[in-house]
Amino acid sequence: MTVRVVIGAQFGDEAKGKITDYLASDARYVVRTGGGPNAGHSIHLPEGQLVLHQLACGVLRKGCVGVSGPGMVIQPFALENEMQDLERRGLLRGEVVLSDRAHVLLPLHEIEDGWEDDLRARKNPNARLGTTRRGIGPAYADRVARWGIRLTDLSRPALLRERLELLYAKKTQLTGLPPLDELMARLTEVGERLAPFIRPTEPLLWGALERGENLLLEGAQSALLDVDFGTYPYVTSSHPTSAGALVGSGIPPTELDEVIGVAKAYTTRVGEGPFPTEDSGPSGEFLRRVGGERGATTGRERRCGWLDLVLLRYATRLNGITSLAITKVDVLGGLEEVPVCVQYVLPDGSTARDVLPSQAEDLVKAQPVYERLAGWPEFHERTKERVRREGGRALPATLRRYLARIEEEVGVPIELVGYGPARDETVRLEPQGPGRGAPSLEAWSG
Ligand code: GDP
């Protein structure tokens, strides 16, 4: 039995969806542990591309259970559409389970999200967070302040009405809310339709642990957007860390075996907030264009820059990452050299290698120090074919050196490398010997 968690190790959009889907092949349960309809995990199947928002990728695999866990805030109407869409395309092959403890994201949360960000911007244009306006922050705020409505409440009309009335009484600043009776009716109806899927998920997962089945916890967003340890206040409203995945699923910490950190071979960020290696010139434009860096959920353009090893070391420590999955190495193919940031120089002249200043404005002023590594050739179909056949040894030598340098700098092994969007364009690297420490450069060369 293995309990694994997949964590985004940068600012999101690292291709967690693809890596989770890859790792789901031997999992009996895949659990989404946080977030809501703001997350969009893209997966390229032989049948075409799809984006999962609120369902765990386990729902795509026969014999697998995809659990939307208690740590999530679920927009029930969007979730229903997502299920129907998959069903229509014949892709809903696994089982769907929704935690009765997950909170309900309501239309008023969406209105509140926009209202709050506009209020910030009116007070101070620099204070806008650039949220997705999908209501995630307000839904989490109501959850912790104990105003929230949970999926379990949808089947209790008296309780649901009572809680809705409280919420409406509290949010007097908002305009354009749907009439309470109308919302009540819609929620009761969607609750009835989703009822077959809503159940307590803790006993389900604890039973799986007892039977020794494989569990995969699928984190949404990413470590550097953690509400406590990210670049506050430019963060999400939950804990997208390995610890947060445990809280968001009800799995005890002592059961966790592996933490897989997913990082792109470069860095992107969407929305506002510090981004030390951001490149607003031609290199950033190159990464955006070749990497297709546009939000899966919102369509927003992503900010782009080179790989930041300070952030990766920090994420590794914070999450106890045991191995890395490096994705989108093909995007950098054809470049003569590839810079990586190995440390920052902070405004007071000190250097930082694996810690993040707690003040976002200090991080904005951090100067990245780059090391320039040799690039690798473009990934033609011929190369991809060889990698499929022969594994990691067929990756270009300079790319293997790039990966080895990351391992050396971060101190954990790279186990998976993504070299294209398709489901089979992920290669597992062979362990380099007993103990699987970071391999030496010699071990990788040639
Ligand atoms: P997630 O939320 O972390 O799953 O990230 P996204 O949904 O934004 O996914 C990243 C995008 O990159 C998606 O369009 C993927 O299909 C694509 N992708 C994933 N892995 C690779 C890869 O190794 N190479 C390339 N070129 N694209 C990839």
Coordinates of C-alpha atoms and ligand atoms in Angstrom, one line a residue:
M1 CA 0.0 0.0 0.0
T2 CA 1.2 3.5 -0.7
V3 CA -0.3 6.8 0.3
R4 CA 1.0 9.6 -1.9
V5 CA 0.3 13.2 -2.2
V6 CA 0.9 15.3 -5.3
I7 CA 1.7 18.9 -4.5
G8 CA 2.3 21.9 -6.8
A9 CA 5.8 23.2 -5.9
Q10 CA 5.5 26.6 -7.6
F11 CA 2.7 29.1 -8.1
G12 CA 0.3 26.7 -9.7
D13 CA -0.3 25.3 -13.3
E14 CA 2.7 23.0 -13.0
A15 CA 0.8 20.2 -14.8
K16 CA -0.3 18.5 -11.6
G17 CA -3.3 17.2 -13.5
K18 CA -1.1 15.2 -15.9
I19 CA 1.2 13.9 -13.2
T20 CA -1.8 12.9 -10.9
D21 CA -3.4 11.2 -13.8
Y22 CA -0.2 9.3 -14.5
L23 CA 0.2 8.2 -10.9
A24 CA -3.6 7.4 -10.6
S25 CA -3.0 4.3 -12.8
D26 CA -2.3 2.2 -9.8
A27 CA -4.4 4.0 -7.2
R28 CA -7.8 2.8 -6.0
Y29 CA -8.7 6.2 -4.6
V30 CA -7.8 9.7 -5.8
V31 CA -8.8 12.5 -3.4
R32 CA -9.0 16.2 -4.3
T33 CA -8.1 17.8 -1.0
G34 CA -8.8 21.5 -1.4
G35 CA -9.8 24.4 -3.6
G36 CA -12.9 24.6 -5.8
P37 CA -13.8 25.6 -9.3
N38 CA -10.8 27.9 -9.5
A39 CA -8.5 25.0 -10.1
G40 CA -8.3 23.4 -13.5
H41 CA -6.3 20.3 -14.1
S42 CA -5.7 19.7 -17.8
I43 CA -5.4 16.1 -19.0
H44 CA -4.7 15.0 -22.6
L45 CA -6.3 11.7 -23.2
P46 CA -6.2 9.7 -26.4
E47 CA -9.9 10.8 -26.8
G48 CA -9.0 14.5 -26.5
Q49 CA -8.2 17.2 -24.0
L50 CA -10.3 17.8 -20.9
V51 CA -10.0 20.0 -17.8
L52 CA -11.1 18.8 -14.4
H53 CA -12.2 21.5 -12.0
Q54 CA -13.9 19.9 -9.0
L55 CA -13.6 16.2 -9.7
A56 CA -10.6 14.2 -8.8
C57 CA -8.9 12.6 -11.8
G58 CA -9.7 9.1 -10.4
V59 CA -13.1 9.5 -12.0
L60 CA -11.5 8.9 -15.4
R61 CA -10.2 5.4 -14.6
K62 CA -12.2 2.3 -14.4
G63 CA -11.9 0.7 -10.9
C64 CA -10.8 4.0 -9.4
V65 CA -12.8 6.2 -7.0
G66 CA -12.4 10.0 -7.4
V67 CA -13.2 11.7 -4.1
S68 CA -13.9 15.4 -3.9
G69 CA -12.7 15.7 -0.3
P70 CA -13.8 17.6 2.8
G71 CA -11.2 20.3 2.3
M72 CA -12.9 21.6 -0.8
V73 CA -15.4 24.4 -1.5
I74 CA -17.8 23.0 -4.1
Q75 CA -19.9 24.9 -6.6
P76 CA -22.6 22.3 -7.0
F77 CA -24.1 23.5 -10.3
A78 CA -20.7 23.7 -11.9
L79 CA -19.9 20.3 -10.5
E80 CA -23.0 18.8 -12.0
N81 CA -22.1 20.2 -15.4
E82 CA -18.6 18.8 -15.1
M83 CA -20.0 15.3 -14.4
Q84 CA -22.6 15.5 -17.2
D85 CA -19.9 16.7 -19.6
L86 CA -17.6 13.8 -18.8
E87 CA -20.6 11.4 -19.0
R88 CA -21.6 12.7 -22.4
R89 CA -18.0 12.2 -23.7
G90 CA -17.9 8.6 -22.3
L91 CA -15.0 9.5 -20.0
L92 CA -16.7 9.0 -16.6
R93 CA -15.2 5.6 -16.1
G94 CA -14.5 5.6 -12.4
E95 CA -16.7 6.3 -9.4
V96 CA -17.6 9.8 -8.1
V97 CA -17.8 10.4 -4.4
L98 CA -18.4 13.8 -2.8
S99 CA -17.6 14.5 0.9
D100 CA -20.6 15.5 2.9
R101 CA -18.3 17.8 4.9
A102 CA -17.2 19.8 1.8
H103 CA -18.5 23.3 1.8
V104 CA -20.9 24.8 -0.7
L105 CA -19.7 27.7 -2.8
L106 CA -22.8 29.9 -3.4
P107 CA -23.6 32.5 -6.1
L108 CA -23.2 35.2 -3.4
H109 CA -19.6 34.1 -2.8
E110 CA -18.8 34.8 -6.5
I111 CA -20.4 38.2 -6.2
E112 CA -18.5 38.9 -3.0
D113 CA -15.2 37.8 -4.6
G114 CA -15.5 40.5 -7.3
W115 CA -16.8 43.1 -4.9
E116 CA -13.9 42.6 -2.5
D117 CA -11.2 42.7 -5.2
D118 CA -12.8 45.9 -6.7
L119 CA -13.0 47.5 -3.2
R120 CA -9.2 46.8 -2.8
A121 CA -8.4 48.3 -6.2
R122 CA -10.6 51.4 -5.5
K123 CA -8.7 52.0 -2.2
N124 CA -5.4 51.3 -3.8
P125 CA -4.8 50.1 -7.4
N126 CA -1.8 48.0 -6.2
A127 CA -3.9 46.2 -3.6
R128 CA -5.9 44.1 -6.2
L129 CA -5.2 40.4 -5.7
G130 CA -6.3 39.4 -9.1
T131 CA -8.5 36.5 -7.9
T132 CA -10.4 34.3 -10.3
R133 CA -13.6 35.8 -9.0
R134 CA -15.0 32.3 -8.6
G135 CA -15.9 32.9 -4.9
I136 CA -13.2 30.6 -3.4
G137 CA -11.9 33.2 -0.9
P138 CA -15.3 34.2 0.5
A139 CA -16.5 30.6 0.7
Y140 CA -13.4 29.6 2.7
A141 CA -13.8 32.8 4.9
D142 CA -17.4 31.8 5.7
R143 CA -16.2 28.2 6.4
V144 CA -13.7 29.3 9.1
A145 CA -16.0 32.0 10.5
R146 CA -18.7 29.3 10.8
W147 CA -21.3 30.8 8.4
G148 CA -20.8 28.1 5.8
I149 CA -23.2 25.6 4.2
R150 CA -22.0 22.1 3.6
L151 CA -23.0 19.5 1.1
T152 CA -24.6 17.5 4.0
D153 CA -27.0 20.5 4.6
L154 CA -28.5 20.3 1.1
S155 CA -30.7 17.4 2.2
R156 CA -32.0 19.2 5.3
P157 CA -34.4 22.0 4.0
A158 CA -35.1 23.6 7.4
L159 CA -31.4 23.8 8.3
L160 CA -30.5 25.0 4.8
R161 CA -33.0 27.8 4.9
E162 CA -31.9 28.9 8.4
R163 CA -28.3 29.1 7.3
L164 CA -29.1 30.8 4.0
E165 CA -31.1 33.4 5.9
L166 CA -28.2 34.1 8.2
L167 CA -25.8 34.5 5.3
Y168 CA -28.2 36.8 3.5
A169 CA -28.5 38.9 6.7
K170 CA -24.8 39.1 6.9
K171 CA -24.0 40.1 3.3
T172 CA -26.0 43.3 3.1
Q173 CA -23.2 45.1 1.3
L174 CA -23.8 42.9 -1.8
T175 CA -26.2 43.6 -4.6
G176 CA -27.5 41.4 -7.3
L177 CA -28.0 38.3 -5.1
P178 CA -30.6 35.8 -6.3
P179 CA -33.8 35.9 -4.3
L180 CA -33.4 33.6 -1.3
D181 CA -36.4 31.4 -2.2
E182 CA -35.1 30.9 -5.7
L183 CA -31.7 29.9 -4.4
M184 CA -33.2 27.7 -1.8
A185 CA -35.2 25.8 -4.5
R186 CA -32.2 25.5 -6.8
L187 CA -30.0 24.2 -4.0
T188 CA -32.5 21.7 -2.8
E189 CA -32.9 20.4 -6.3
V190 CA -29.2 20.1 -7.1
G191 CA -28.8 18.5 -3.6
E192 CA -31.3 15.8 -4.6
R193 CA -29.6 15.1 -7.9
L194 CA -26.1 14.9 -6.2
A195 CA -27.4 12.9 -3.2
P196 CA -26.3 9.5 -4.5
F197 CA -22.7 10.8 -4.6
I198 CA -22.6 12.6 -1.2
R199 CA -21.4 10.6 1.7
P200 CA -19.0 10.5 4.6
T201 CA -15.6 10.0 3.0
E202 CA -13.5 9.4 6.2
P203 CA -14.7 5.8 6.8
L204 CA -14.3 5.1 3.1
L205 CA -10.7 6.2 3.1
W206 CA -9.9 4.7 6.5
G207 CA -11.3 1.4 5.2
A208 CA -9.0 1.6 2.1
L209 CA -6.0 2.2 4.4
E210 CA -7.0 -0.9 6.4
R211 CA -7.3 -3.0 3.3
G212 CA -3.9 -1.8 2.1
E213 CA -5.1 -0.1 -1.0
N214 CA -3.2 2.7 -2.8
L215 CA -4.4 6.2 -2.2
L216 CA -3.4 9.3 -4.1
L217 CA -4.1 12.8 -2.7
E218 CA -4.4 15.4 -5.4
G219 CA -3.6 18.9 -4.2
A220 CA -5.0 21.9 -6.1
Q221 CA -3.1 25.2 -6.4
S222 CA 0.4 25.2 -5.0
A223 CA 2.6 25.5 -2.0
L224 CA 3.7 29.1 -2.8
L225 CA 0.0 30.1 -2.7
D226 CA -0.5 28.6 0.8
V227 CA -2.4 31.1 3.0
D228 CA 0.3 31.0 5.7
F229 CA 3.5 30.1 3.9
G230 CA 2.9 31.6 0.4
T231 CA 3.4 35.1 -0.7
Y232 CA 0.7 36.6 1.5
P233 CA -1.7 38.3 0.7
Y234 CA -1.3 37.1 -2.9
V235 CA -2.3 33.6 -2.0
T236 CA -5.2 31.3 -2.1
S237 CA -7.5 30.8 0.9
S238 CA -6.5 27.3 1.8
H239 CA -3.5 25.1 2.5
P240 CA -2.2 23.6 -0.7
T241 CA 0.6 21.9 1.1
S242 CA 1.2 18.2 2.0
A243 CA -0.1 19.0 5.5
G244 CA -3.1 20.7 4.0
A245 CA -3.8 17.6 1.9
L246 CA -4.0 15.5 5.0
V247 CA -6.4 17.9 6.7
G248 CA -8.4 18.2 3.5
S249 CA -8.9 14.4 3.3
G250 CA -9.0 13.2 6.9
I251 CA -5.9 10.9 6.3
P252 CA -3.7 10.8 9.4
P253 CA -0.1 12.2 8.9
T254 CA 1.4 8.9 10.0
E255 CA -0.1 7.2 6.9
L256 CA 1.7 9.3 4.4
D257 CA 4.5 7.6 2.4
E258 CA 5.5 9.9 -0.4
V259 CA 5.2 13.6 -1.3
I260 CA 5.6 14.3 -5.0
G261 CA 6.3 17.9 -5.8
V262 CA 5.4 19.0 -9.3
A263 CA 7.4 21.8 -10.9
K264 CA 7.7 23.1 -14.5
A265 CA 11.2 23.4 -16.0
Y266 CA 10.5 27.1 -15.7
T267 CA 8.1 29.2 -13.6
T268 CA 4.8 30.8 -14.2
R269 CA 2.4 32.8 -12.1
V270 CA -1.2 34.0 -12.7
G271 CA -2.7 37.0 -11.0
E272 CA -0.8 39.5 -8.9
G273 CA 2.0 39.0 -6.4
P274 CA 5.8 38.8 -6.3
F275 CA 7.6 36.7 -8.9
P276 CA 11.4 37.1 -8.6
T277 CA 12.3 35.4 -11.9
E278 CA 9.6 37.0 -14.0
D279 CA 10.8 38.0 -17.4
S280 CA 8.6 40.7 -19.1
G281 CA 10.8 40.7 -22.2
P282 CA 11.2 38.3 -25.1
S283 CA 12.2 35.3 -23.0
G284 CA 9.0 35.6 -21.0
E285 CA 7.0 36.0 -24.2
F286 CA 8.8 32.9 -25.7
L287 CA 7.8 30.8 -22.6
R288 CA 4.2 32.0 -22.8
R289 CA 3.9 31.3 -26.5
V290 CA 5.7 27.9 -26.7
G291 CA 4.4 26.7 -23.3
G292 CA 0.8 27.8 -24.1
E293 CA 0.7 29.6 -20.8
R294 CA -2.9 30.6 -20.5
G295 CA -5.2 29.7 -17.6
A296 CA -7.1 26.4 -18.0
T297 CA -10.1 27.8 -16.1
T298 CA -10.0 31.5 -16.7
G299 CA -8.1 31.8 -20.0
R300 CA -5.9 34.5 -18.4
E301 CA -2.3 34.9 -19.7
R302 CA 0.3 33.7 -17.2
R303 CA 3.4 35.6 -16.2
C304 CA 6.5 33.6 -17.1
G305 CA 10.2 33.4 -16.1
W306 CA 13.0 31.0 -15.5
L307 CA 13.2 28.2 -13.0
D308 CA 13.6 29.5 -9.5
L309 CA 15.5 27.0 -7.3
V310 CA 15.1 29.2 -4.1
L311 CA 11.3 28.7 -4.4
L312 CA 11.7 25.0 -5.2
R313 CA 14.0 24.4 -2.2
Y314 CA 11.5 26.3 0.0
A315 CA 8.6 24.2 -1.3
T316 CA 10.6 21.0 -0.8
R317 CA 11.3 21.8 2.9
L318 CA 7.8 23.0 3.6
N319 CA 6.1 20.0 2.1
G320 CA 8.7 17.3 2.9
I321 CA 8.8 16.6 -0.8
T322 CA 10.4 13.1 -1.3
S323 CA 10.7 13.3 -5.1
L324 CA 10.1 15.8 -7.9
A325 CA 8.2 15.6 -11.2
I326 CA 9.6 18.2 -13.6
T327 CA 7.2 19.0 -16.5
K328 CA 7.3 20.8 -19.8
V329 CA 11.0 20.2 -20.5
D330 CA 10.1 20.1 -24.2
V331 CA 9.1 23.8 -24.0
L332 CA 12.7 24.8 -23.5
G333 CA 14.0 22.6 -26.3
G334 CA 16.1 24.5 -28.9
L335 CA 17.4 27.1 -26.5
E336 CA 21.2 27.6 -26.5
E337 CA 21.3 28.1 -22.7
V338 CA 18.8 27.9 -19.9
P339 CA 19.2 30.2 -16.9
V340 CA 18.2 28.9 -13.4
C341 CA 18.0 31.1 -10.3
V342 CA 20.1 29.6 -7.6
Q343 CA 19.8 32.3 -4.9
Y344 CA 18.4 35.8 -4.2
V345 CA 20.2 38.9 -3.1
L346 CA 17.8 40.7 -0.7
P347 CA 17.5 44.5 -0.3
D348 CA 19.7 44.5 2.9
G349 CA 22.5 42.7 0.9
S350 CA 22.0 39.3 2.5
T351 CA 21.4 36.2 0.3
A352 CA 18.5 33.7 0.5
R353 CA 18.7 30.1 -0.8
D354 CA 15.7 28.4 0.7
V355 CA 13.7 30.8 2.8
L356 CA 11.1 33.3 1.7
P357 CA 10.7 36.7 3.3
S358 CA 7.4 36.9 5.1
Q359 CA 6.7 40.3 3.4
A360 CA 5.7 40.1 -0.2
E361 CA 7.2 43.6 -0.8
D362 CA 10.6 42.3 0.3
L363 CA 10.3 39.4 -2.1
V364 CA 9.5 41.9 -4.9
K365 CA 12.8 43.5 -4.4
A366 CA 14.8 40.2 -4.3
Q367 CA 17.4 40.1 -7.1
P368 CA 17.7 36.6 -8.6
V369 CA 21.2 35.3 -9.2
Y370 CA 21.3 33.0 -12.3
E371 CA 23.4 30.1 -13.3
R372 CA 23.4 29.5 -17.0
L373 CA 23.1 25.8 -18.1
A374 CA 23.5 24.4 -21.6
G375 CA 20.2 24.0 -23.5
W376 CA 19.0 20.9 -25.3
P377 CA 17.7 20.3 -28.8
E378 CA 14.0 20.6 -29.7
F379 CA 11.9 17.6 -28.9
H380 CA 11.0 16.1 -32.3
E381 CA 8.7 13.1 -32.5
R382 CA 11.9 11.0 -33.1
T383 CA 13.3 11.9 -29.7
K384 CA 9.9 11.3 -28.0
E385 CA 9.7 7.9 -29.6
R386 CA 13.1 7.0 -28.3
V387 CA 12.2 8.2 -24.8
R388 CA 9.0 6.1 -24.9
R389 CA 11.1 3.0 -26.0
E390 CA 14.2 3.4 -23.9
G391 CA 13.2 5.6 -21.0
G392 CA 15.1 8.5 -19.3
R393 CA 18.4 7.4 -20.8
A394 CA 17.2 8.6 -24.2
L395 CA 16.6 12.2 -22.9
P396 CA 19.2 14.6 -24.4
A397 CA 22.5 14.6 -22.4
T398 CA 22.3 18.4 -21.6
L399 CA 18.7 18.0 -20.4
R400 CA 19.9 15.2 -18.1
R401 CA 22.6 17.5 -16.8
Y402 CA 19.9 20.2 -16.2
L403 CA 17.8 17.7 -14.2
A404 CA 20.8 16.5 -12.3
R405 CA 21.7 20.1 -11.4
I406 CA 18.1 20.6 -10.0
E407 CA 18.5 17.4 -7.9
E408 CA 21.9 18.6 -6.6
E409 CA 20.6 22.0 -5.7
V410 CA 17.3 20.9 -4.2
G411 CA 18.5 17.7 -2.6
V412 CA 15.7 15.3 -3.7
P413 CA 15.5 13.0 -6.7
I414 CA 13.6 13.7 -9.8
E415 CA 11.4 10.6 -10.5
L416 CA 9.2 11.8 -13.3
V417 CA 9.8 14.1 -16.3
G418 CA 7.1 15.4 -18.6
Y419 CA 8.2 16.0 -22.2
G420 CA 4.8 16.7 -23.8
P421 CA 1.2 17.1 -22.9
A422 CA 0.0 13.6 -23.9
R423 CA -0.7 11.0 -21.2
D424 CA 2.2 8.8 -22.4
E425 CA 4.7 11.7 -22.5
T426 CA 5.9 11.2 -19.0
V427 CA 9.0 9.2 -18.3
R428 CA 10.0 7.6 -15.0
L429 CA 13.7 8.0 -14.3
E430 CA 15.6 4.9 -13.1
P431 CA 16.9 5.0 -9.6
Q432 CA 20.6 5.7 -9.6
G433 CA 21.5 3.1 -7.0
P434 CA 21.0 2.1 -3.4
G435 CA 19.2 4.8 -1.4
R436 CA 18.3 6.8 -4.5
G437 CA 20.2 9.9 -3.6
A438 CA 20.7 12.7 -6.0
P439 CA 22.9 11.2 -8.8
S440 CA 26.3 12.7 -9.5
L441 CA 26.7 14.7 -12.7
E442 CA 28.9 11.9 -14.0
A443 CA 26.1 9.4 -13.5
W444 CA 23.9 11.4 -15.8
S445 CA 26.3 12.6 -18.4
G446 CA 26.4 11.3 -22.0
Ligands
GDP1 P1 -2.3 22.0 -13.4 O1 -3.4 22.8 -12.9 O2 -1.1 22.0 -12.5 O3 -2.7 20.6 -13.8 O4 -1.8 22.7 -14.7 P2 -2.5 23.0 -16.1 O5 -3.9 22.4 -16.2 O6 -2.4 24.5 -16.3 O7 -1.6 22.2 -17.1 C1 -0.6 22.6 -17.7 C2 -0.7 22.6 -19.2 O8 0.5 22.0 -19.8 C3 -1.8 21.7 -19.7 O9 -2.3 22.3 -20.9 C4 -1.2 20.4 -20.0 O10 -1.8 19.6 -21.0 C5 0.2 20.9 -20.5 N1 1.3 19.9 -20.2 C6 1.4 19.1 -19.2 N2 2.6 18.5 -19.2 C7 3.2 18.9 -20.2 C8 4.5 18.7 -20.8 O11 5.3 17.9 -20.2 N3 4.9 19.4 -21.9 C9 4.0 20.3 -22.5 N4 4.4 20.9 -23.6 N5 2.8 20.5 -22.0 C10 2.4 19.9 -20.9

